[in-house]
Amino acid sequence: MPSTPPEGWLSVGHLRRPHGLRGDVFVQLTTDRVDRLDPGSELFGAGRTFTVDHSRRAGNGRLIAKFHEIADRTDAERVVNTELFGAPIDDPDALWVHDLIGRHVVDQHGVDRGACTAVVDNPAADLLELADGSLVPMNFVTEVGDVIAVDVPDGLFDHD
């Protein structure tokens, strides 16, 4: 079995510490798609596939999952901190970070502001980070196609 995820699969979270004796583990997702832990879902990590038997929220809101391949606490301890990868989800209404990285941002005046290098998680609105360090709140994005079109307030790109 290959040690790298299948081509095009995305990082979606990590296996964390065991929970109990029967192989349940805490899962820390780096996506808001909790359906990644639906029964039957397949995730890849540490050179193998993990199939979700079932999952639930703990009282503190954290996620706990049971995977078919993890039989007991000893197995669960062997995979602590394993990065998990999942197949891309086909959702035409969603904007995906991997689709934004590398695209150029063009403002309402037609000025190319440079390439998006990262998407920064922010409580008010995620931020597009541009090559020059500029940050553009996602709520200013008007269209995503070959470029990311934005309609920003005056002064957003003014630097000291």
Tab-separated table of C-alpha atoms in Angstrom:
chain	number	residue	atom	x	y	z
A	1	MET	CA	0.000	0.000	0.000
A	2	PRO	CA	1.379	3.465	-0.874
A	3	SER	CA	2.410	5.724	1.990
A	4	THR	CA	1.097	8.857	0.283
A	5	PRO	CA	-2.591	9.648	-0.191
A	6	PRO	CA	-4.250	8.957	-3.530
A	7	GLU	CA	-3.757	11.677	-6.149
A	8	GLY	CA	-5.948	14.718	-5.445
A	9	TRP	CA	-6.974	13.714	-1.915
A	10	LEU	CA	-7.049	16.574	0.586
A	11	SER	CA	-5.879	16.900	4.172
A	12	VAL	CA	-9.060	16.827	6.297
A	13	GLY	CA	-7.839	16.300	9.866
A	14	HIS	CA	-5.916	14.168	12.351
A	15	LEU	CA	-6.490	11.156	14.536
A	16	ARG	CA	-5.846	12.171	18.115
A	17	ARG	CA	-5.812	10.240	21.396
A	18	PRO	CA	-7.771	7.055	22.076
A	19	HIS	CA	-11.129	7.199	23.829
A	20	GLY	CA	-11.916	4.140	25.910
A	21	LEU	CA	-10.760	0.572	25.325
A	22	ARG	CA	-12.606	-0.462	22.159
A	23	GLY	CA	-10.580	1.518	19.595
A	24	ASP	CA	-12.552	4.759	19.494
A	25	VAL	CA	-10.400	7.808	18.794
A	26	PHE	CA	-10.820	11.553	18.999
A	27	VAL	CA	-10.720	13.093	15.520
A	28	GLN	CA	-9.745	16.695	14.908
A	29	LEU	CA	-11.158	17.803	11.568
A	30	THR	CA	-9.616	20.720	9.709
A	31	THR	CA	-12.769	21.043	7.626
A	32	ASP	CA	-16.326	21.974	8.505
A	33	ARG	CA	-17.549	18.886	6.627
A	34	VAL	CA	-18.373	16.550	9.527
A	35	ASP	CA	-19.854	14.199	6.921
A	36	ARG	CA	-16.224	13.087	6.489
A	37	LEU	CA	-17.036	10.904	9.543
A	38	ASP	CA	-20.299	9.424	8.252
A	39	PRO	CA	-20.498	5.607	8.448
A	40	GLY	CA	-18.762	4.017	5.476
A	41	SER	CA	-16.610	7.074	4.719
A	42	GLU	CA	-13.028	6.273	3.797
A	43	LEU	CA	-10.056	8.312	4.912
A	44	PHE	CA	-6.370	7.702	4.240
A	45	GLY	CA	-3.478	8.074	6.670
A	46	ALA	CA	-0.188	6.451	7.655
A	47	GLY	CA	-0.151	4.375	4.470
A	48	ARG	CA	-3.557	2.809	4.941
A	49	THR	CA	-7.268	3.350	4.553
A	50	PHE	CA	-9.550	3.940	7.551
A	51	THR	CA	-13.267	3.175	7.163
A	52	VAL	CA	-15.672	4.892	9.569
A	53	ASP	CA	-17.941	2.464	11.465
A	54	HIS	CA	-19.665	5.273	13.376
A	55	SER	CA	-18.946	8.651	14.967
A	56	ARG	CA	-20.452	10.959	17.551
A	57	ARG	CA	-19.907	14.246	19.321
A	58	ALA	CA	-18.554	14.118	22.856
A	59	GLY	CA	-20.182	16.293	25.508
A	60	ASN	CA	-17.562	18.979	24.879
A	61	GLY	CA	-18.307	19.095	21.140
A	62	ARG	CA	-15.235	17.120	20.098
A	63	LEU	CA	-15.653	14.285	17.621
A	64	ILE	CA	-15.100	10.627	18.445
A	65	ALA	CA	-15.000	7.966	15.729
A	66	LYS	CA	-14.723	4.215	15.517
A	67	PHE	CA	-12.859	2.917	12.474
A	68	HIS	CA	-13.130	-0.629	11.195
A	69	GLU	CA	-9.325	-0.957	11.057
A	70	ILE	CA	-8.775	0.056	14.722
A	71	ALA	CA	-9.763	-2.901	16.911
A	72	ASP	CA	-8.780	-1.696	20.378
A	73	ARG	CA	-6.979	0.925	22.452
A	74	THR	CA	-3.555	-0.505	21.538
A	75	ASP	CA	-4.321	-0.063	17.822
A	76	ALA	CA	-5.638	3.447	18.536
A	77	GLU	CA	-2.435	4.399	20.364
A	78	ARG	CA	-0.399	3.412	17.285
A	79	VAL	CA	-2.147	5.990	15.085
A	80	VAL	CA	-2.148	9.027	17.405
A	81	ASN	CA	-1.490	12.235	15.415
A	82	THR	CA	-1.952	10.529	12.039
A	83	GLU	CA	-2.888	13.047	9.358
A	84	LEU	CA	-6.077	12.075	7.526
A	85	PHE	CA	-6.826	12.652	3.852
A	86	GLY	CA	-10.166	12.438	2.073
A	87	ALA	CA	-11.320	12.399	-1.514
A	88	PRO	CA	-12.529	15.751	-2.863
A	89	ILE	CA	-16.259	16.320	-2.359
A	90	ASP	CA	-18.272	17.307	-5.408
A	91	ASP	CA	-20.279	20.313	-4.192
A	92	PRO	CA	-20.765	22.968	-6.877
A	93	ASP	CA	-21.974	25.522	-4.306
A	94	ALA	CA	-18.831	25.318	-2.164
A	95	LEU	CA	-15.608	27.289	-2.466
A	96	TRP	CA	-12.626	25.068	-1.717
A	97	VAL	CA	-9.311	26.397	-0.428
A	98	HIS	CA	-7.358	24.276	-2.929
A	99	ASP	CA	-9.334	25.923	-5.741
A	100	LEU	CA	-8.421	29.431	-4.521
A	101	ILE	CA	-4.675	28.992	-3.974
A	102	GLY	CA	-2.692	30.224	-6.965
A	103	ARG	CA	-5.555	32.150	-8.591
A	104	HIS	CA	-5.049	35.841	-9.151
A	105	VAL	CA	-7.233	38.364	-7.359
A	106	VAL	CA	-8.627	41.147	-9.545
A	107	ASP	CA	-10.373	44.141	-7.971
A	108	GLN	CA	-13.464	45.982	-9.214
A	109	HIS	CA	-11.244	48.339	-11.252
A	110	GLY	CA	-9.633	45.456	-13.161
A	111	VAL	CA	-6.326	45.709	-11.266
A	112	ASP	CA	-4.555	42.376	-10.753
A	113	ARG	CA	-3.634	42.332	-7.063
A	114	GLY	CA	-1.546	39.150	-7.265
A	115	ALA	CA	-1.971	35.484	-6.501
A	116	CYS	CA	-3.760	34.042	-3.498
A	117	THR	CA	-1.133	32.167	-1.477
A	118	ALA	CA	-3.266	31.044	1.485
A	119	VAL	CA	-6.697	31.229	3.046
A	120	VAL	CA	-6.540	32.354	6.668
A	121	ASP	CA	-9.223	31.182	9.082
A	122	ASN	CA	-10.810	34.192	10.781
A	123	PRO	CA	-13.970	34.308	12.932
A	124	ALA	CA	-15.592	37.209	11.051
A	125	ALA	CA	-14.741	35.969	7.536
A	126	ASP	CA	-11.948	33.867	6.108
A	127	LEU	CA	-9.188	35.958	4.545
A	128	LEU	CA	-7.437	35.551	1.212
A	129	GLU	CA	-3.727	36.119	1.748
A	130	LEU	CA	-2.024	37.522	-1.329
A	131	ALA	CA	1.596	37.192	-2.401
A	132	ASP	CA	2.374	40.744	-1.200
A	133	GLY	CA	0.908	40.022	2.250
A	134	SER	CA	-2.403	41.791	1.652
A	135	LEU	CA	-5.464	40.242	3.279
A	136	VAL	CA	-8.862	40.305	1.579
A	137	PRO	CA	-11.964	39.200	3.520
A	138	MET	CA	-13.903	36.503	1.653
A	139	ASN	CA	-17.107	38.547	1.965
A	140	PHE	CA	-15.628	40.890	-0.693
A	141	VAL	CA	-15.333	38.043	-3.230
A	142	THR	CA	-17.923	38.490	-5.974
A	143	GLU	CA	-16.972	35.664	-8.339
A	144	VAL	CA	-14.526	32.798	-8.621
A	145	GLY	CA	-13.564	31.638	-12.086
A	146	ASP	CA	-10.204	31.806	-13.792
A	147	VAL	CA	-9.540	34.693	-11.390
A	148	ILE	CA	-11.006	35.701	-8.046
A	149	ALA	CA	-13.033	38.881	-8.581
A	150	VAL	CA	-13.359	41.156	-5.538
A	151	ASP	CA	-15.189	44.400	-4.808
A	152	VAL	CA	-13.213	46.007	-1.962
A	153	PRO	CA	-13.485	49.313	-0.109
A	154	ASP	CA	-11.093	52.098	-1.025
A	155	GLY	CA	-7.802	51.873	0.810
A	156	LEU	CA	-7.780	48.109	1.394
A	157	PHE	CA	-4.626	47.689	-0.672
A	158	ASP	CA	-2.862	50.815	0.660
A	159	HIS	CA	0.279	49.776	2.530
A	160	ASP	CA	2.376	51.842	4.937
